[in-house]
Short mmCIF file of C-alpha atoms in Angstrom, two decimals:
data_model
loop_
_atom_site.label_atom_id
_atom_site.label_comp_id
_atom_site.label_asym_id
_atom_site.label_seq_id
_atom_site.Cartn_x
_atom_site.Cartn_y
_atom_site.Cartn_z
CA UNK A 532 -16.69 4.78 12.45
CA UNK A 533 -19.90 6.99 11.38
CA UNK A 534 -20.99 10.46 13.04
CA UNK A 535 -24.10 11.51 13.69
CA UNK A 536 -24.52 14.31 11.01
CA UNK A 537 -23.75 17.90 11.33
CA UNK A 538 -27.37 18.50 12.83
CA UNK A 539 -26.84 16.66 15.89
CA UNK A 540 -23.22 18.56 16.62
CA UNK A 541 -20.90 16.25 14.58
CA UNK A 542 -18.18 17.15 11.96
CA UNK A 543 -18.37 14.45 9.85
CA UNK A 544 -14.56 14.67 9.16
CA UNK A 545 -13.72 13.71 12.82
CA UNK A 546 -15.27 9.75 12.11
CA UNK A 547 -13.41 7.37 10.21
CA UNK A 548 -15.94 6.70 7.23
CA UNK A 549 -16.72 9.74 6.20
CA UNK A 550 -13.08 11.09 6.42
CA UNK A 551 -12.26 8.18 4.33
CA UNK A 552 -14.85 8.81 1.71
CA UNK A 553 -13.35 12.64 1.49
CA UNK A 554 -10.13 11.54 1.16
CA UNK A 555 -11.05 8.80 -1.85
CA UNK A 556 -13.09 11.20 -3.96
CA UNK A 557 -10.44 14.04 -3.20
CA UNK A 558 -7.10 11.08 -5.27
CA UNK A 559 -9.61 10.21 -7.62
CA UNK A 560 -10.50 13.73 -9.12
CA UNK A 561 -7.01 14.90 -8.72
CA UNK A 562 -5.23 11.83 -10.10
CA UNK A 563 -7.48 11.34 -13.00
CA UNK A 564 -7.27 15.21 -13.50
CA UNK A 565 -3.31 14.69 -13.84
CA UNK A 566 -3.66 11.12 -15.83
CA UNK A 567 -5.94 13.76 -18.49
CA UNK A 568 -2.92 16.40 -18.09
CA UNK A 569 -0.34 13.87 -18.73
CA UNK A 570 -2.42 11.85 -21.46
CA UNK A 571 -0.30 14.10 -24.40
CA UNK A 572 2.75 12.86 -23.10
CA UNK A 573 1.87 9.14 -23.10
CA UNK A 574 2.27 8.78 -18.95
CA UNK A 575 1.00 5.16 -17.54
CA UNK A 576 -1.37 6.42 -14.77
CA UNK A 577 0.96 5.19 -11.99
CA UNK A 578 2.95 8.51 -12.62
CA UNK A 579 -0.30 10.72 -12.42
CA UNK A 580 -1.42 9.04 -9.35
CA UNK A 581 1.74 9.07 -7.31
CA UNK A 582 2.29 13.12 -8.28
CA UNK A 583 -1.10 13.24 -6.81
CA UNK A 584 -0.47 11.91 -3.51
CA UNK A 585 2.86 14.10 -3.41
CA UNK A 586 1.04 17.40 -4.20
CA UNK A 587 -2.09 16.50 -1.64
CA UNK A 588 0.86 15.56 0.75
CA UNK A 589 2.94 17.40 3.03
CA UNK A 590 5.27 18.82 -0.45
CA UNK A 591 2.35 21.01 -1.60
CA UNK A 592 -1.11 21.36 0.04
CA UNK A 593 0.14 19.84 3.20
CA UNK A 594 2.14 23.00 4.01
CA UNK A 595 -1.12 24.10 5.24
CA UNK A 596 -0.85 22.23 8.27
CA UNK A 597 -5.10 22.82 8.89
CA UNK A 598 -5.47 21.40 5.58
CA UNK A 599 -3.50 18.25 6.83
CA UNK A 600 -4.78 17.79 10.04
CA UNK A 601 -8.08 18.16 8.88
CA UNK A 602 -8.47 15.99 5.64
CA UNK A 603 -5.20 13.57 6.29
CA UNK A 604 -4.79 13.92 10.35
CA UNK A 605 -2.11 10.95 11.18
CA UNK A 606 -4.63 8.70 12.33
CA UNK A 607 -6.33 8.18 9.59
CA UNK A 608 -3.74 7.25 7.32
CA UNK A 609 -3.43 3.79 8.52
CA UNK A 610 -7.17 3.14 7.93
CA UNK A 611 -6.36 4.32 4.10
CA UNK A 612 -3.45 2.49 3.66
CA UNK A 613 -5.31 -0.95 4.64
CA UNK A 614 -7.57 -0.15 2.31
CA UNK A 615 -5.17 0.57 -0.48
CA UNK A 616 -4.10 -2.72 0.11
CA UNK A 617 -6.65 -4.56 -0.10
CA UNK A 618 -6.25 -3.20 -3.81
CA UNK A 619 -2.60 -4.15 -3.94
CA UNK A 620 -3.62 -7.33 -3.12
CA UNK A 621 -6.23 -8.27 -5.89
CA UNK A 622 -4.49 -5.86 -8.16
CA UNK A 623 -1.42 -8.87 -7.73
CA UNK A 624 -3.45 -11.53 -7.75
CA UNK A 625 -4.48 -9.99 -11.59
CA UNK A 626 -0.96 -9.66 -12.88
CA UNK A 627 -0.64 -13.33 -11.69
CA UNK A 628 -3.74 -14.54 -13.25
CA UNK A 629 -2.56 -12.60 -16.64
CA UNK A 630 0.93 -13.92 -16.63
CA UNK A 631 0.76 -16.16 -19.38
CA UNK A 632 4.03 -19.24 -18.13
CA UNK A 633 3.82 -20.30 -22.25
CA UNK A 634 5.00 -17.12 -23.45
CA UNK A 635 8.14 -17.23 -20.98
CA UNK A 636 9.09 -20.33 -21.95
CA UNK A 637 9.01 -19.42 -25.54
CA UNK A 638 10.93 -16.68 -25.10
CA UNK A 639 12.85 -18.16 -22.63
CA UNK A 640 16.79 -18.36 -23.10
CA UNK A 641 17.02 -15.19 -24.17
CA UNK A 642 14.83 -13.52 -21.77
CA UNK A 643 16.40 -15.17 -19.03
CA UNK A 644 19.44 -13.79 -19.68
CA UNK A 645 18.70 -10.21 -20.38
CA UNK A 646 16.82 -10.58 -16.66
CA UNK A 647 20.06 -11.83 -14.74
CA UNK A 648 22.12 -9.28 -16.11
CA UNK A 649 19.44 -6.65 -16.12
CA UNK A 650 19.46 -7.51 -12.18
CA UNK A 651 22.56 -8.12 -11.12
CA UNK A 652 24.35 -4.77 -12.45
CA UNK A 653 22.13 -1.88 -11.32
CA UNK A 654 22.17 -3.86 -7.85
CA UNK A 655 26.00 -4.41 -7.73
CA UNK A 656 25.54 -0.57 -8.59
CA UNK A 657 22.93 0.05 -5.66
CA UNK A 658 25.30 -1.55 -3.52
CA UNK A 659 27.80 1.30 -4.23
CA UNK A 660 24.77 3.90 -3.99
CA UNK A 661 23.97 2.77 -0.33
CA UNK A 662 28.04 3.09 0.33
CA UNK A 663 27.72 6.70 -0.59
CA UNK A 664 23.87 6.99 1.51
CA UNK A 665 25.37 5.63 4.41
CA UNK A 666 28.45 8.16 4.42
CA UNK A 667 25.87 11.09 3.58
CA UNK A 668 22.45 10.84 4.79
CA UNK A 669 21.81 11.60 8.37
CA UNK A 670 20.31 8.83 10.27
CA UNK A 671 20.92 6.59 7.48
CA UNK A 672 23.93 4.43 9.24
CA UNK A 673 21.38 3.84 12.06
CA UNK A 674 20.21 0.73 10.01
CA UNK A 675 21.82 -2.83 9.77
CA UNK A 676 24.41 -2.75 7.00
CA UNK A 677 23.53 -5.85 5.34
CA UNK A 678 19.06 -5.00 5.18
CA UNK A 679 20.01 -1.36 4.29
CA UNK A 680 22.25 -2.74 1.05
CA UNK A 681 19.49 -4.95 0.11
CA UNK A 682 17.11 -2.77 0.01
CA UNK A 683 19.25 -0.40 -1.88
CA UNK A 684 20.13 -3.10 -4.76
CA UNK A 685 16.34 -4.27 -4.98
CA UNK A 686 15.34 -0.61 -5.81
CA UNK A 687 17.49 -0.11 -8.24
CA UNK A 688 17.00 -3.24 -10.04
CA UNK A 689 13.70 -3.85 -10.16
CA UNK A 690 11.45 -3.74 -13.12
CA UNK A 691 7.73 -2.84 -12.65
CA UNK A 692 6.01 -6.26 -14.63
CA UNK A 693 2.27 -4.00 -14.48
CA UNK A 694 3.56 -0.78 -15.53
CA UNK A 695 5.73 -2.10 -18.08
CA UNK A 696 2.92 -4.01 -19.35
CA UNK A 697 0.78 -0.82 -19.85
CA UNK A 698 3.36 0.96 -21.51
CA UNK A 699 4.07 -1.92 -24.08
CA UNK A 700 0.35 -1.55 -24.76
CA UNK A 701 0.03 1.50 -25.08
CA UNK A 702 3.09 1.91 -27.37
CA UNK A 703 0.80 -1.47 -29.00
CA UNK A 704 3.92 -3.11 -28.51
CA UNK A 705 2.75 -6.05 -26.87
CA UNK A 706 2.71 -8.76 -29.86
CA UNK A 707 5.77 -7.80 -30.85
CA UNK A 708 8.62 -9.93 -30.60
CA UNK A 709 10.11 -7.18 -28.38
CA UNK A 710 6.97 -7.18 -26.24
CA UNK A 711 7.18 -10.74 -25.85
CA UNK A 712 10.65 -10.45 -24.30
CA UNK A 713 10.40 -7.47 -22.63
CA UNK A 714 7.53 -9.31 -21.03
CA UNK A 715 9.09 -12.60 -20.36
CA UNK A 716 12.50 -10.49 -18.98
CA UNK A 717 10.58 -8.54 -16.47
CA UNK A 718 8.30 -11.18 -14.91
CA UNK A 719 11.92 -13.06 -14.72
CA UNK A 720 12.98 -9.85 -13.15
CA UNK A 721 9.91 -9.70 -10.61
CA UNK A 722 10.33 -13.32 -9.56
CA UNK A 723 13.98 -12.49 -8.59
CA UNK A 724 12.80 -8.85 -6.70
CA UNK A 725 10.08 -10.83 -4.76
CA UNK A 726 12.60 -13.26 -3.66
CA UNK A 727 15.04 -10.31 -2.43
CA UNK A 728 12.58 -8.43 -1.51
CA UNK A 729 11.08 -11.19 0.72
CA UNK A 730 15.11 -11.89 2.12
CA UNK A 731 15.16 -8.17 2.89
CA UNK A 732 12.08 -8.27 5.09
CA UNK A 733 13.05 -11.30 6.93
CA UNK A 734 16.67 -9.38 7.89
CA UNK A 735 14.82 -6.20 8.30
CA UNK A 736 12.90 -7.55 11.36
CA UNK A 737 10.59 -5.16 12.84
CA UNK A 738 12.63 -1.97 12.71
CA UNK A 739 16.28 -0.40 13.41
CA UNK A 740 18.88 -2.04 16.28
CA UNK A 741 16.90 -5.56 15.55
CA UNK A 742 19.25 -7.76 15.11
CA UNK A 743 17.64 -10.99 14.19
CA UNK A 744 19.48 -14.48 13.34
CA UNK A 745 20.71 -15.31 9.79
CA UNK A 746 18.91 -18.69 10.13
CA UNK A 747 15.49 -16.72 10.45
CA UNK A 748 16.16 -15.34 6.48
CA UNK A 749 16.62 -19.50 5.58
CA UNK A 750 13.46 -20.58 7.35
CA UNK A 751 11.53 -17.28 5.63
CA UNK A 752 12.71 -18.61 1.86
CA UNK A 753 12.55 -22.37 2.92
CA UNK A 754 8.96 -21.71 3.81
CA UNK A 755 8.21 -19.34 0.79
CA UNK A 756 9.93 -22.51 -1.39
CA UNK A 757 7.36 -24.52 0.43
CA UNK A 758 4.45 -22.35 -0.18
CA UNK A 759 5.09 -22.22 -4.25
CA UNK A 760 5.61 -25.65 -4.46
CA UNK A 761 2.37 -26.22 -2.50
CA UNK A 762 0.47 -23.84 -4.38
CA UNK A 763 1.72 -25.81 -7.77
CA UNK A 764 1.31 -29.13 -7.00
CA UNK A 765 -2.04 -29.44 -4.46
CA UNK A 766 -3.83 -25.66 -5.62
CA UNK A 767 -3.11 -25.73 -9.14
CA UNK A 768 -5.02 -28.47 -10.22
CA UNK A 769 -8.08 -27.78 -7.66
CA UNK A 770 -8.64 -24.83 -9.50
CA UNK A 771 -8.34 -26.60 -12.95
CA UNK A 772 -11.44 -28.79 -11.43
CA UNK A 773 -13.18 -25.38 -10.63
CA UNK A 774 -12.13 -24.08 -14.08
CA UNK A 775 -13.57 -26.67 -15.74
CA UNK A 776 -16.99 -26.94 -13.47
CA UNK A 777 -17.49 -22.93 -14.52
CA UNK A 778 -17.23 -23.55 -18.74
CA UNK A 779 -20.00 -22.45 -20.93
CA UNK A 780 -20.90 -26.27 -21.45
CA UNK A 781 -22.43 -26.26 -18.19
CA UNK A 782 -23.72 -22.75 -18.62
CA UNK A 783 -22.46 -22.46 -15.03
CA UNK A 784 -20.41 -19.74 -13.74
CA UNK A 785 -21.11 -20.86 -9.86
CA UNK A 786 -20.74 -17.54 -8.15
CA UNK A 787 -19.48 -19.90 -4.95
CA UNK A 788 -16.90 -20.61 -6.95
CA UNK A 789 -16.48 -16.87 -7.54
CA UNK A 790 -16.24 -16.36 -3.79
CA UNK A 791 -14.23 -19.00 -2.97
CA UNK A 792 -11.12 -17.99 -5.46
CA UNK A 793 -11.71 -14.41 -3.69
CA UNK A 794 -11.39 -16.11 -0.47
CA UNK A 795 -8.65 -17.88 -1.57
CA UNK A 796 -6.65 -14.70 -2.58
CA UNK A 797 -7.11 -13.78 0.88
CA UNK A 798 -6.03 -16.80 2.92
CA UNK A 799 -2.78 -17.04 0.18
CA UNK A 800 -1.95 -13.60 1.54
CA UNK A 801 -2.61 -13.96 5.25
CA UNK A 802 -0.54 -17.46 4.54
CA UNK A 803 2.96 -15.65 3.03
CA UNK A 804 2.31 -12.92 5.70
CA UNK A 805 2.24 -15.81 8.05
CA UNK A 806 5.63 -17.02 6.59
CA UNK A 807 7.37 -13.50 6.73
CA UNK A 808 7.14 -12.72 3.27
CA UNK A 809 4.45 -9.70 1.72
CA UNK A 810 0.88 -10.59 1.67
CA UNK A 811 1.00 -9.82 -2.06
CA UNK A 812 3.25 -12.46 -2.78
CA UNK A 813 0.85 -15.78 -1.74
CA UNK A 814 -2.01 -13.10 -3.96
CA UNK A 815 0.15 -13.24 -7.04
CA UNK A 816 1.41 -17.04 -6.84
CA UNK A 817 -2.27 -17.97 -6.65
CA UNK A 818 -2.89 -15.62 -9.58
CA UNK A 819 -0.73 -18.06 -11.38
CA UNK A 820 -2.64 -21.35 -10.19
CA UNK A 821 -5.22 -20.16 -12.08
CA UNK A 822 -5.86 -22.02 -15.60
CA UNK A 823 -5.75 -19.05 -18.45
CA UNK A 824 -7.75 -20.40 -20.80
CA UNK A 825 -11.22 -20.85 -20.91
CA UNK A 826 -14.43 -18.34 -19.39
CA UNK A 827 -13.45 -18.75 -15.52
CA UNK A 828 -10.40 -16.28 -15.82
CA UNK A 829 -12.23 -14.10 -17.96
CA UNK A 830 -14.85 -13.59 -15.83
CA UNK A 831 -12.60 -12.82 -12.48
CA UNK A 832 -11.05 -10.42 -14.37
CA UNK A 833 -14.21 -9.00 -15.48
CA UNK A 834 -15.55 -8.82 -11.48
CA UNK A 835 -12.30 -7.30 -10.31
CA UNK A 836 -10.83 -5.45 -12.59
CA UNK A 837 -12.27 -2.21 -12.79
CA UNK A 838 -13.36 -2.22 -8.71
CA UNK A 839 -9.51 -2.61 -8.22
CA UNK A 840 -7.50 -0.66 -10.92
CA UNK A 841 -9.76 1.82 -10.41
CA UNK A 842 -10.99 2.75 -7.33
CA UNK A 843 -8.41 1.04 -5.03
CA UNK A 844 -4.82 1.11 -6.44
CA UNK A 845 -5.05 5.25 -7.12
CA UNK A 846 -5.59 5.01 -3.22
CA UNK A 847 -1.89 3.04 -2.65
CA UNK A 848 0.07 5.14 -5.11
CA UNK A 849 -1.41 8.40 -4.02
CA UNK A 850 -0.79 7.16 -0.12
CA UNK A 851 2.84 6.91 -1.15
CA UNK A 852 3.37 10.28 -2.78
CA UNK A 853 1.43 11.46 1.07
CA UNK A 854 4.70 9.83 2.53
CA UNK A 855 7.09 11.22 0.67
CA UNK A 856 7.99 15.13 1.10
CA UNK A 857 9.73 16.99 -1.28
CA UNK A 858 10.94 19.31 1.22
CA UNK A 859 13.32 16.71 2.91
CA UNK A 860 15.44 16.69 -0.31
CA UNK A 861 17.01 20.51 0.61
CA UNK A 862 20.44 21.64 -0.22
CA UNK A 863 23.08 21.17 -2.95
CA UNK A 864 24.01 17.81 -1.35
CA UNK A 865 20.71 16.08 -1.17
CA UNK A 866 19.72 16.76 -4.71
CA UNK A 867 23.67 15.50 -5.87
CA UNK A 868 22.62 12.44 -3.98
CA UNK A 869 19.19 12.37 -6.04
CA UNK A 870 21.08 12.69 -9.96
CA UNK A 871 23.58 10.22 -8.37
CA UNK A 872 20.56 7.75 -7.47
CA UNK A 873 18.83 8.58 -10.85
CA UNK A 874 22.27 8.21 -13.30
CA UNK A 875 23.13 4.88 -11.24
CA UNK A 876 19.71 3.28 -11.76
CA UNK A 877 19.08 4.06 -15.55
CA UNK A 878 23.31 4.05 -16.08
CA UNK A 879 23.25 0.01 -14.87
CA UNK A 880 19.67 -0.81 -16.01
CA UNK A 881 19.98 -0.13 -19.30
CA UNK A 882 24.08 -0.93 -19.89
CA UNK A 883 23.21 -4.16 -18.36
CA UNK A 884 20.56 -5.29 -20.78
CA UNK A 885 21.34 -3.51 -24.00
CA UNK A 886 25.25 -5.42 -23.56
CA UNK A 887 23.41 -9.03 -23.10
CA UNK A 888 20.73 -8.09 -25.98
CA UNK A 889 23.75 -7.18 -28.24
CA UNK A 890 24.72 -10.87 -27.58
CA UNK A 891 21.89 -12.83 -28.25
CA UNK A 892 22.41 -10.46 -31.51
CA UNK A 893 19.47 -8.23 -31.39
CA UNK A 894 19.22 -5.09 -33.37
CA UNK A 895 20.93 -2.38 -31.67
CA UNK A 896 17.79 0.00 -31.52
CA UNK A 897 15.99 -2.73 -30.33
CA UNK A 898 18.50 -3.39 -27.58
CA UNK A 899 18.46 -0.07 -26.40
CA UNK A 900 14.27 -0.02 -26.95
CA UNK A 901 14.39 -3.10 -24.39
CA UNK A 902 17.58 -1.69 -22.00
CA UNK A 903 14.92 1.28 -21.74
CA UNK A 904 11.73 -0.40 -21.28
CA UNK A 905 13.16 -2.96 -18.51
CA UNK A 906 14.49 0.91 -16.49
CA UNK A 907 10.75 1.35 -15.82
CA UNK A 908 9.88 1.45 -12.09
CA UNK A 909 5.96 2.36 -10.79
CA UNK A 910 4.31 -0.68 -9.04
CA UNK A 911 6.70 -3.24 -7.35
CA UNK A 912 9.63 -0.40 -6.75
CA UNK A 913 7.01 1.63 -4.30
CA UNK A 914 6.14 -1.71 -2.74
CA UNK A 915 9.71 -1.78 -1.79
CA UNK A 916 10.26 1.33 -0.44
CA UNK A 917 6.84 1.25 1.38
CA UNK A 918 8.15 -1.61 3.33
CA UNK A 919 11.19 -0.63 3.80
CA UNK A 920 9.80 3.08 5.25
CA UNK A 921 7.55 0.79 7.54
CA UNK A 922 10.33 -1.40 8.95
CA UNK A 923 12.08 1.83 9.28
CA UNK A 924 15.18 0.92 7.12
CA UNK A 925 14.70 3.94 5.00
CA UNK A 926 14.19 7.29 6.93
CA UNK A 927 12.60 10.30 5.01
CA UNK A 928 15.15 11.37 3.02
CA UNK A 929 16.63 8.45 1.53
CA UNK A 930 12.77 7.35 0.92
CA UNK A 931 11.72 10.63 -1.30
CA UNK A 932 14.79 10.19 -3.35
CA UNK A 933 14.01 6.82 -4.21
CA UNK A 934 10.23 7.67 -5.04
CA UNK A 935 11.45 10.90 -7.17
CA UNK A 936 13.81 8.00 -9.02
CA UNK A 937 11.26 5.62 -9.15
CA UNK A 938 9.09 8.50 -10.83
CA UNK A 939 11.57 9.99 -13.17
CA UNK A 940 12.61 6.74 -15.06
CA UNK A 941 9.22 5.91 -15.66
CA UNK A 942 8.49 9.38 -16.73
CA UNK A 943 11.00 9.32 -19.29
CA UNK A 944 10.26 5.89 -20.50
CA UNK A 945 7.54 6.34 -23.35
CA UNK A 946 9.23 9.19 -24.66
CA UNK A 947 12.58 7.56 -25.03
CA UNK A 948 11.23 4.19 -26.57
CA UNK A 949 8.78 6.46 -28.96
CA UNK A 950 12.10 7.77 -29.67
CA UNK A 951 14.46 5.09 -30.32
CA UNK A 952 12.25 2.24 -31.90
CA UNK A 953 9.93 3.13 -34.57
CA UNK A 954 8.93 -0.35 -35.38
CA UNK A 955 7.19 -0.83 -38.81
CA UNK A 956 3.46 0.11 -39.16
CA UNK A 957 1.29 -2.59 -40.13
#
């Protein structure tokens, strides 16, 4: 883990600690250099941090292959990526704990609607994408047909609830009644990718040629069903009881209580991991058990926050942009495939939603505001493609066009809306 120092004979960069301290400081300057850069044009960090990891990976500085083996040799990476998530993790477990249920129910109809349709098309779409992959993309037909077409549909139709969230409040959007459903639409829309997503790793089994039983996918959502329901009825109100033991009155803020909600993120994750679906799933559903009023949330949030968002999830989005290479995307036909993946996504995204807004008779501007907000990617989308590069149902290729599509429709997200809706000052 540690060396011995450089007087006794030992590179420092040839241990695990040190290397991993390098490699930390080296995303941190460069993504918050890029997150200054990109400031002007009202970019959400996620963008500066994953063009981080793409230029310190093998796109741009990793051409110098003693550059690579030196400060990102391959067996290091795994070391950074569990650390990463460890971020992820907490970082979930946040969104869930912010998630505020009342608002979705206020908003609820109409959200819910702009969500199904705002799903279904761009994956009916991705469907026809991963036709055209299949046909194309070497190596891409080595997959199961039926993992390989969900994973295709759940990239295209996801929303990204944290980035979106940013964006909206940034844009101080968020108290609008556009922010409101926006809001309510994509947490909708994230419930409905974890729930694919979590079918997708259950028939992706642990890599290509796997063929694993249909019944496995049942038992994987049965559980999951089992899990939330669990989580609802026996967690929820334990950690009302906790809530309530940490208010002001008592001018108690236990920090065993502290520990044991941390604790508790951790055995919810090991839990859904257990099950077969993502780790971060059991962190955000516990998120949720969480009461939102009163000073326990406040204070979690004031613990982790900063520790998380800032030091830890630069490290996963930067560890994707070091998977992805640029260079894989070569020739004519590999970059058609990219504007094909890109049109597709935003095409069905934003069709989808700004025809359902238009019937629950919303202003058209503010249907296409919302049809443009709900095409943002970032957070959940790399999630997705990070699994499916790990059980190998995406090869290199088909995984750096989806991460160039995940980062152009966010890219042109702020500047579109900024566009579009000018809602009135005041």
């Amino acid at each position: 883990t540690s060396s011995n120092g450089a007087w006794q004979g030992d590179n420092p960069l040839d241990f695990a600690f040190p290397l991993l301290i390098v490699q930390t400081t080296l995303i941190l300057v460069l993504s918050r250099f890029l997150a200054f850069l990109l400031k002007p044009l009202r970019q959400p960090k996620v963008i500066a941090e994953i063009v981080g990891g793409i230029l310190l990976g093998p796109s741009a500085f990793g051409r110098n292959k003693d550059y690579l083996h030196r400060i990102f040799p391959s067996w290091s990476l795994p070391i950074l990526e569990t650390v990463a998530s460890i971020g992820l993790l907490f970082f979930l477990f946040l969104v869930g704990l912010e998630l505020d249920l009342s608002s979705i129910r206020r908003t609820g109809k109409r959200a819910f609607g702009i969500a199904l349709s705002g799903i279904s098309l761009p994956f009916i779409c991705g469907i026809g994408v991963a036709f055209v992959i299949r046909k194309t993309v070497e190596g891409a037909d080595k997959v199961g047909f039926g993992q390989f077409l969900v994973f295709m549909g759940v990239a295209l139709s996801i929303t990204a609830f944290p980035v979106l969230a940013r964006i909206l409040a940034e844009l101080k959007l968020l108290t609008t009644q556009l922010g409101e459903i926006a809001m309510a639409a994509a947490a909708f829309n994230d419930v409905a990718a974890w729930i694919l997503l979590a079918l997708a790793v259950a028939l992706a089994g642990d890599g290509p040629g796997e063929q694993k039983s249909p019944l496995i996918s049942v038992w994987v959502l049965l559980s999951g069903v089992a899990f939330v329901v669990f989580m609802m009825v026996v967690t929820r109100p334990a950690m009302k009881w906790v809530a309530r033991r940490c208010s002001p009155e008592r001018d108690v803020v236990d920090e065993a209580y502290i520990c044991l909600t941390l604790a508790g993120v951790m055995v919810s994750g090991f839990m859904t991991d257990l099950i077969g679906i993502h780790s971060i799933f059991g962190a955000f559903i516990f998120g949720l058990t969480i009461p939102k009023e009163g000073e326990f949330a406040e204070r979690l949030i004031e613990r982790i926050e900063d520790f998380v968002s800032g030091l830890l999830l630069p490290l996963y989005f930067a560890s994707s942009g070091l998977k992805t290479d640029v260079a894989k995307i070569s020739g004519g036909r590999a970059w058609g495939l990219l504007m094909l993946v890109i049109s597709t996504a935003c095409a069905g995204k934003i069709i989808g939603t700004f025809a359902v807004a238009l019937m629950f008779r919303m202003a058209v501007r503010e249907s296409l505001a919302l049809g443009v907000l709900m095409n943002t990617k970032g957070l959940v989308e790399l999630i997705v493609l990070n699994i499916g590069k790990e059980k190998q149902v995406l090869n290199d290729e088909v995984f750096a066009i989806l991460v160039l599509m995940a980062l152009v429709t966010t890219f042109i997200t702020t500047p579109t809306v900024m566009a579009i809706y000018k809602p009135a000052r005041g």
